[in-house]
Coordinates of C-alpha atoms in Angstrom, one line a residue:
M1287 CA 0.7 -12.7 -40.7
A1288 CA 0.9 -12.2 -36.9
K1289 CA 4.2 -11.3 -35.3
K1290 CA 5.9 -14.1 -33.5
R1291 CA 6.4 -13.5 -29.8
R1292 CA 9.8 -13.7 -28.3
P1293 CA 10.3 -17.0 -26.6
Q1294 CA 10.4 -16.8 -22.8
T1295 CA 11.5 -19.3 -20.3
K1296 CA 9.2 -20.2 -17.5
A1297 CA 11.4 -18.5 -15.0
A1298 CA 11.1 -15.2 -16.9
Q1299 CA 7.3 -15.1 -16.6
P1300 CA 6.0 -12.6 -14.0
H1301 CA 3.9 -14.1 -11.3
A1302 CA 1.6 -12.6 -8.7
G1303 CA 3.7 -14.1 -6.0
D1304 CA 7.0 -12.4 -7.2
V1305 CA 8.8 -9.9 -5.0
V1306 CA 7.7 -6.3 -5.3
V1307 CA 8.7 -4.9 -8.7
P1308 CA 9.8 -1.2 -8.7
V1309 CA 7.9 1.2 -10.8
V1310 CA 9.7 2.5 -13.9
G1311 CA 8.9 4.3 -17.1
A1312 CA 6.2 2.6 -19.3
R1313 CA 8.7 2.0 -22.1
E1314 CA 11.6 0.8 -20.0
P1315 CA 12.4 -2.9 -19.5
C1316 CA 10.4 -4.4 -16.7
P1317 CA 12.6 -4.9 -13.6
C1318 CA 11.2 -8.4 -13.1
G1319 CA 13.5 -9.6 -16.0
S1320 CA 10.8 -10.8 -18.3
G1321 CA 12.3 -9.0 -21.3
R1322 CA 9.2 -7.0 -21.9
R1323 CA 8.5 -3.3 -21.5
Y1324 CA 7.1 -2.4 -18.1
K1325 CA 3.7 -1.3 -19.5
A1326 CA 3.2 -4.7 -21.1
C1327 CA 4.3 -6.6 -18.0
H1328 CA 3.9 -5.6 -14.3
G1329 CA 2.9 -2.1 -15.3
R1330 CA -0.3 -3.5 -16.8
A1331 CA -1.5 -4.8 -13.5
A1332 CA -0.5 -1.6 -11.8
T1333 CA -2.5 0.5 -14.3
Q1334 CA -5.6 -1.7 -13.9
A1335 CA -5.4 -1.4 -10.2
A1336 CA -5.0 2.4 -10.5
V1337 CA -8.1 2.9 -12.5
E1338 CA -10.4 0.4 -10.7
L1339 CA -12.8 2.4 -8.7
V1340 CA -13.6 1.4 -5.1
R1341 CA -17.2 2.3 -4.7
R1342 CA -17.2 2.8 -1.0
P1343 CA -13.7 3.8 0.0
F1344 CA -14.6 4.6 3.6
E1345 CA -16.6 1.5 4.3
G1346 CA -15.5 -0.1 7.6
L1347 CA -14.2 3.1 9.1
P1348 CA -16.1 4.7 12.1
G1349 CA -18.2 7.6 10.8
E1350 CA -18.3 6.5 7.1
A1351 CA -21.1 8.9 6.4
D1352 CA -19.2 11.8 7.9
W1353 CA -16.1 10.9 5.9
V1354 CA -18.3 11.3 2.8
A1355 CA -19.8 14.6 4.0
L1356 CA -16.4 16.1 4.8
R1357 CA -15.1 14.9 1.4
E1358 CA -18.0 16.3 -0.7
L1359 CA -20.2 18.7 1.3
V1360 CA -18.5 20.5 4.1
P1361 CA -16.1 23.5 3.5
A1362 CA -14.2 23.7 6.7
A1363 CA -13.9 20.9 9.3
T1364 CA -11.4 18.9 11.2
V1365 CA -11.3 15.5 13.0
E1366 CA -8.7 14.1 15.3
L1367 CA -7.5 10.7 14.1
K1368 CA -6.0 7.9 16.1
L1369 CA -3.6 5.3 14.6
K1370 CA -3.8 1.6 15.4
D1371 CA -0.1 1.5 16.4
G1372 CA -0.1 4.9 18.1
L1373 CA 1.7 8.0 17.1
P1374 CA 5.3 7.9 16.0
E1375 CA 7.9 9.7 18.0
G1376 CA 7.9 13.4 17.3
V1377 CA 4.3 13.4 16.0
P1378 CA 2.0 14.9 18.7
S1379 CA -1.2 14.5 16.7
V1380 CA -2.8 13.6 13.4
T1381 CA -5.8 15.7 12.2
L1382 CA -8.0 15.2 9.2
A1383 CA -8.9 18.5 7.5
T1384 CA -11.4 19.1 4.7
V1385 CA -8.9 21.1 2.7
L1386 CA -5.4 22.6 3.3
P1387 CA -3.7 25.7 1.9
M1388 CA -2.6 25.5 -1.7
A1389 CA -4.6 22.2 -1.9
W1390 CA -1.7 20.4 -0.3
P1391 CA -2.4 16.7 0.3
A1392 CA -0.9 17.0 3.8
L1393 CA 1.1 19.3 6.0
R1394 CA 3.6 18.6 8.8
R1395 CA 3.6 21.5 11.2
D1396 CA 6.7 23.0 12.8
N1397 CA 5.8 21.2 16.0
G1398 CA 5.6 17.8 14.2
A1399 CA 1.8 17.6 14.1
V1400 CA 0.3 16.2 10.9
L1401 CA -2.7 17.7 8.9
L1402 CA -4.2 15.3 6.3
G1403 CA -6.3 17.0 3.5
L1404 CA -9.4 15.1 2.4
Q1405 CA -10.6 17.2 -0.5
N1406 CA -7.9 16.4 -3.0
D1407 CA -7.8 14.7 -6.4
T1408 CA -7.2 10.9 -6.0
A1409 CA -4.3 9.3 -7.8
T1410 CA -6.0 5.9 -8.2
G1411 CA -9.5 4.6 -7.9
D1412 CA -9.1 3.9 -4.2
L1413 CA -9.4 7.1 -2.2
S1414 CA -8.7 5.2 1.1
R1415 CA -5.4 3.8 -0.2
D1416 CA -4.3 7.2 -1.6
L1417 CA -5.0 9.0 1.7
A1418 CA -3.2 6.3 3.6
D1419 CA -0.2 6.7 1.3
T1420 CA -0.2 10.5 1.9
L1421 CA -0.6 10.0 5.7
L1422 CA 2.4 7.6 5.8
R1423 CA 4.6 10.1 3.9
A1424 CA 3.4 13.0 6.1
L1425 CA 4.4 11.1 9.3
K1426 CA 8.0 10.9 7.9
A1427 CA 8.1 14.4 6.4
E1428 CA 10.4 17.1 7.9
P1429 CA 8.6 19.4 10.4
G1430 CA 7.4 22.6 8.8
T1431 CA 7.0 21.2 5.3
P1432 CA 3.9 20.3 3.1
V1433 CA 3.6 16.9 1.5
A1434 CA 3.4 16.9 -2.3
A1435 CA 0.9 14.9 -4.4
E1436 CA 2.4 11.6 -5.4
R1437 CA 1.1 8.4 -7.0
G1438 CA 1.0 5.7 -4.5
G1439 CA 1.4 2.0 -5.1
A1440 CA -1.6 -0.2 -5.8
E1441 CA -0.7 -2.6 -3.0
G1442 CA -0.1 -0.2 -0.2
P1443 CA -2.2 -0.1 3.1
R1444 CA -5.6 1.6 3.3
L1445 CA -6.9 3.9 6.0
Q1446 CA -8.7 0.9 7.4
D1447 CA -5.3 -0.7 8.0
L1448 CA -3.8 2.4 9.7
L1449 CA -6.6 4.0 11.8
D1450 CA -7.9 2.7 15.2
P1451 CA -11.4 1.2 14.4
A1452 CA -12.4 1.7 18.1
A1453 CA -11.7 5.5 18.0
P1454 CA -14.7 7.8 17.5
F1455 CA -15.0 9.9 14.4
E1456 CA -16.2 13.3 15.7
P1457 CA -16.1 16.2 13.1
V1458 CA -15.6 19.7 14.3
V1459 CA -17.2 22.1 11.8
H1460 CA -15.5 25.5 11.6
T1461 CA -16.8 28.9 10.4
G1462 CA -13.4 29.5 8.6
F1463 CA -10.0 28.1 7.9
E1464 CA -8.1 29.5 10.9
F1465 CA -7.0 25.9 11.7
W1466 CA -4.6 26.2 8.8
V1467 CA -2.1 28.1 11.0
E1468 CA -1.1 27.7 14.6
N1469 CA -1.6 31.3 15.5
A1470 CA -4.4 32.6 13.3
E1471 CA -5.1 35.6 15.5
G1472 CA -1.6 36.9 14.9
A1473 CA -1.5 36.3 11.2
T1474 CA -0.5 39.3 9.1
G1475 CA 0.4 40.1 5.4
E1476 CA -0.3 37.4 2.8
V1477 CA -1.2 34.8 5.4
A1478 CA -4.0 37.0 6.8
A1479 CA -5.1 37.9 3.2
S1480 CA -5.3 34.2 2.2
L1481 CA -7.4 33.3 5.2
E1482 CA -9.7 36.2 4.5
R1483 CA -10.2 35.1 0.9
A1484 CA -10.8 31.5 1.9
N1485 CA -13.2 32.4 4.7
A1486 CA -15.2 34.6 2.4
A1487 CA -15.8 31.7 0.0
A1488 CA -16.8 29.2 2.7
I1489 CA -20.5 28.3 2.8
P1490 CA -21.8 28.5 6.5
T1491 CA -22.4 24.9 7.6
V1492 CA -23.6 23.3 10.8
R1493 CA -23.7 19.6 11.7
L1494 CA -27.0 18.6 13.4
S1495 CA -26.7 16.6 16.6
G1496 CA -28.4 13.3 17.3
V1497 CA -29.6 12.5 13.8
G1498 CA -26.6 11.0 12.1
S1499 CA -24.6 12.9 9.4
A1500 CA -27.0 15.7 8.6
Y1501 CA -25.5 19.1 7.6
W1502 CA -27.4 22.4 7.4
C1503 CA -25.9 25.0 5.1
E1504 CA -26.8 28.6 4.1
T1505 CA -26.8 29.9 0.6
P1506 CA -27.8 33.3 -0.8
E1507 CA -31.2 32.2 -2.1
K1508 CA -32.3 29.4 0.3
N1509 CA -30.8 27.1 2.9
H1510 CA -30.4 23.3 2.6
L1511 CA -30.2 20.2 4.6
R1512 CA -27.9 17.5 3.2
W1513 CA -28.1 14.2 5.0
V1514 CA -25.6 11.4 4.3
M1515 CA -27.3 8.0 4.9
T1516 CA -25.7 4.5 5.1
E1517 CA -28.9 2.5 4.3
P1518 CA -28.8 0.4 1.1
E1519 CA -29.7 2.8 -1.7
E1520 CA -32.7 0.9 -3.2
R1521 CA -34.3 0.3 0.2
L1522 CA -33.7 3.9 1.2
L1523 CA -35.2 5.3 -2.0
D1524 CA -38.3 3.1 -1.5
A1525 CA -38.7 4.5 2.0
L1526 CA -38.2 8.1 0.9
A1527 CA -40.8 7.5 -1.9
R1528 CA -43.3 6.1 0.6
L1529 CA -42.9 9.2 2.7
H1530 CA -43.0 11.5 -0.3
A1531 CA -46.2 10.0 -1.6
A1532 CA -47.8 10.3 1.8
G1533 CA -46.8 14.0 2.1
T1534 CA -44.5 13.4 5.1
S1535 CA -41.1 13.8 3.5
S1536 CA -40.7 17.5 4.3
L1537 CA -39.1 19.1 7.4
G1538 CA -41.9 21.5 8.1
E1539 CA -43.6 24.4 6.4
G1540 CA -41.8 25.8 3.4
T1541 CA -39.4 22.8 3.2
R1542 CA -39.2 20.3 0.4
L1543 CA -37.3 17.1 -0.3
V1544 CA -35.9 17.9 -3.8
G1545 CA -33.7 14.9 -4.6
S1546 CA -30.4 13.3 -3.6
F1547 CA -26.7 13.0 -4.3
R1548 CA -24.9 9.7 -4.7
A1549 CA -21.4 10.0 -3.2
H1550 CA -18.8 7.3 -2.5
G1551 CA -21.5 4.6 -2.5
L1552 CA -23.8 6.4 -0.1
T1553 CA -27.1 8.3 -0.7
V1554 CA -27.5 11.9 0.3
P1555 CA -31.1 13.2 0.4
V1556 CA -31.3 17.0 0.0
W1557 CA -34.0 19.4 1.3
D1558 CA -34.6 23.0 0.4
L1559 CA -35.3 25.2 3.4
P1560 CA -36.5 28.7 3.8
S1561 CA -33.7 31.3 4.3
A1562 CA -35.1 32.1 7.7
M1563 CA -34.8 28.5 8.8
R1564 CA -31.6 28.2 10.8
A1565 CA -29.8 25.0 11.9
E1566 CA -31.4 25.0 15.3
D1567 CA -34.8 25.3 13.7
V1568 CA -34.4 22.2 11.6
Q1569 CA -33.1 20.0 14.5
K1570 CA -36.4 18.8 15.9
P1571 CA -38.1 18.4 12.5
A1572 CA -35.1 16.3 11.4
E1573 CA -35.4 14.1 14.5
A1574 CA -39.1 13.5 13.7
F1575 CA -38.3 12.7 10.1
A1576 CA -35.7 10.1 11.3
E1577 CA -38.5 8.3 13.2
R1578 CA -40.8 8.3 10.1
L1579 CA -38.0 7.1 7.9
G1580 CA -37.1 4.3 10.3
T1581 CA -40.7 3.1 10.1
A1582 CA -40.8 3.4 6.3
L1583 CA -37.5 1.4 6.1
T1584 CA -39.2 -1.6 7.7
D1585 CA -42.1 -1.6 5.2
E1586 CA -41.5 -4.4 2.7
T1587 CA -44.8 -4.2 0.9
P1588 CA -44.7 -3.5 -2.9
L1589 CA -44.8 0.2 -3.8
T1590 CA -48.2 1.6 -4.8
P1591 CA -48.5 3.3 -8.2
E1592 CA -48.3 6.7 -6.5
E1593 CA -45.2 5.7 -4.5
R1594 CA -43.6 4.4 -7.7
R1595 CA -44.2 7.8 -9.3
A1596 CA -42.7 9.5 -6.3
R1597 CA -39.6 7.2 -6.5
S1598 CA -39.2 7.9 -10.2
G1599 CA -39.3 11.7 -9.5
L1600 CA -36.6 11.3 -6.8
T1601 CA -34.3 9.2 -8.9
S1602 CA -34.7 11.5 -11.9
R1603 CA -33.2 14.3 -9.8
Q1604 CA -30.3 12.2 -8.4
V1605 CA -26.8 13.4 -9.1
T1606 CA -23.7 11.3 -8.7
L1607 CA -20.7 13.3 -7.3
N1608 CA -18.0 10.7 -8.0

């Protein structure tokens, strides 16, 4: 026989329009006054919101493809951010960084400047909301202190609500992590040793100019070009398959389109390059490829059998990063 539920008055029922309910322990009484435990009342909605994945967290931000690249592909880079409402008093600048020392989510420098780390674990399924929560806490942190990881609310603002949509998003790729400290040249002791270890692990990376979010990187055995593209995935894969079947998907002799990543709702084609092929060597071939791809993207005819085989080969090697 099923248990009888405790009778509740209409006023005790939680509603979406209620005032904000504080977060408490899962087994504690819900602060809304329903008489139920938090996990069975307002905590249920909070948990659902926390695990619901936002497929394209950076959609609507200037430079969406570069946000994805800096989150998943680039070791050391920074971008100056502009806030919609301007900088608070005592905060001279806000800078996005790929990663910070000790994997801190954010850091408030001694001079009040804020560094926001991008490559951190997300507390909920919405990376944009988590970063916005960290940024707001960093703006209020004491100068000279890091900002600890903390679970933000499911209803807080997102980066799209805080950042100026008219401001350009211009990544600066660094060869090392000297941007961690204000006077890297004068670093000594453990600080200098930490920088040396971090720099030794960084993969040399260069952002190509004029062709969107394409990043050349150097690895011991071969080099790569990883190009974050914002075109709809199915249409982009069709276009890549047409070029691949026609033998025009490479970036020159010794190069090969080997597959793609899927990251934060965007597709990232990847090419293998010879070790001797530097970033400046791949610039013009990438520009020529962009023109070929643009033409292929306008082709709406059905794929030929050879093109379908090429598409199948590309999708079979696709890896999802998140």
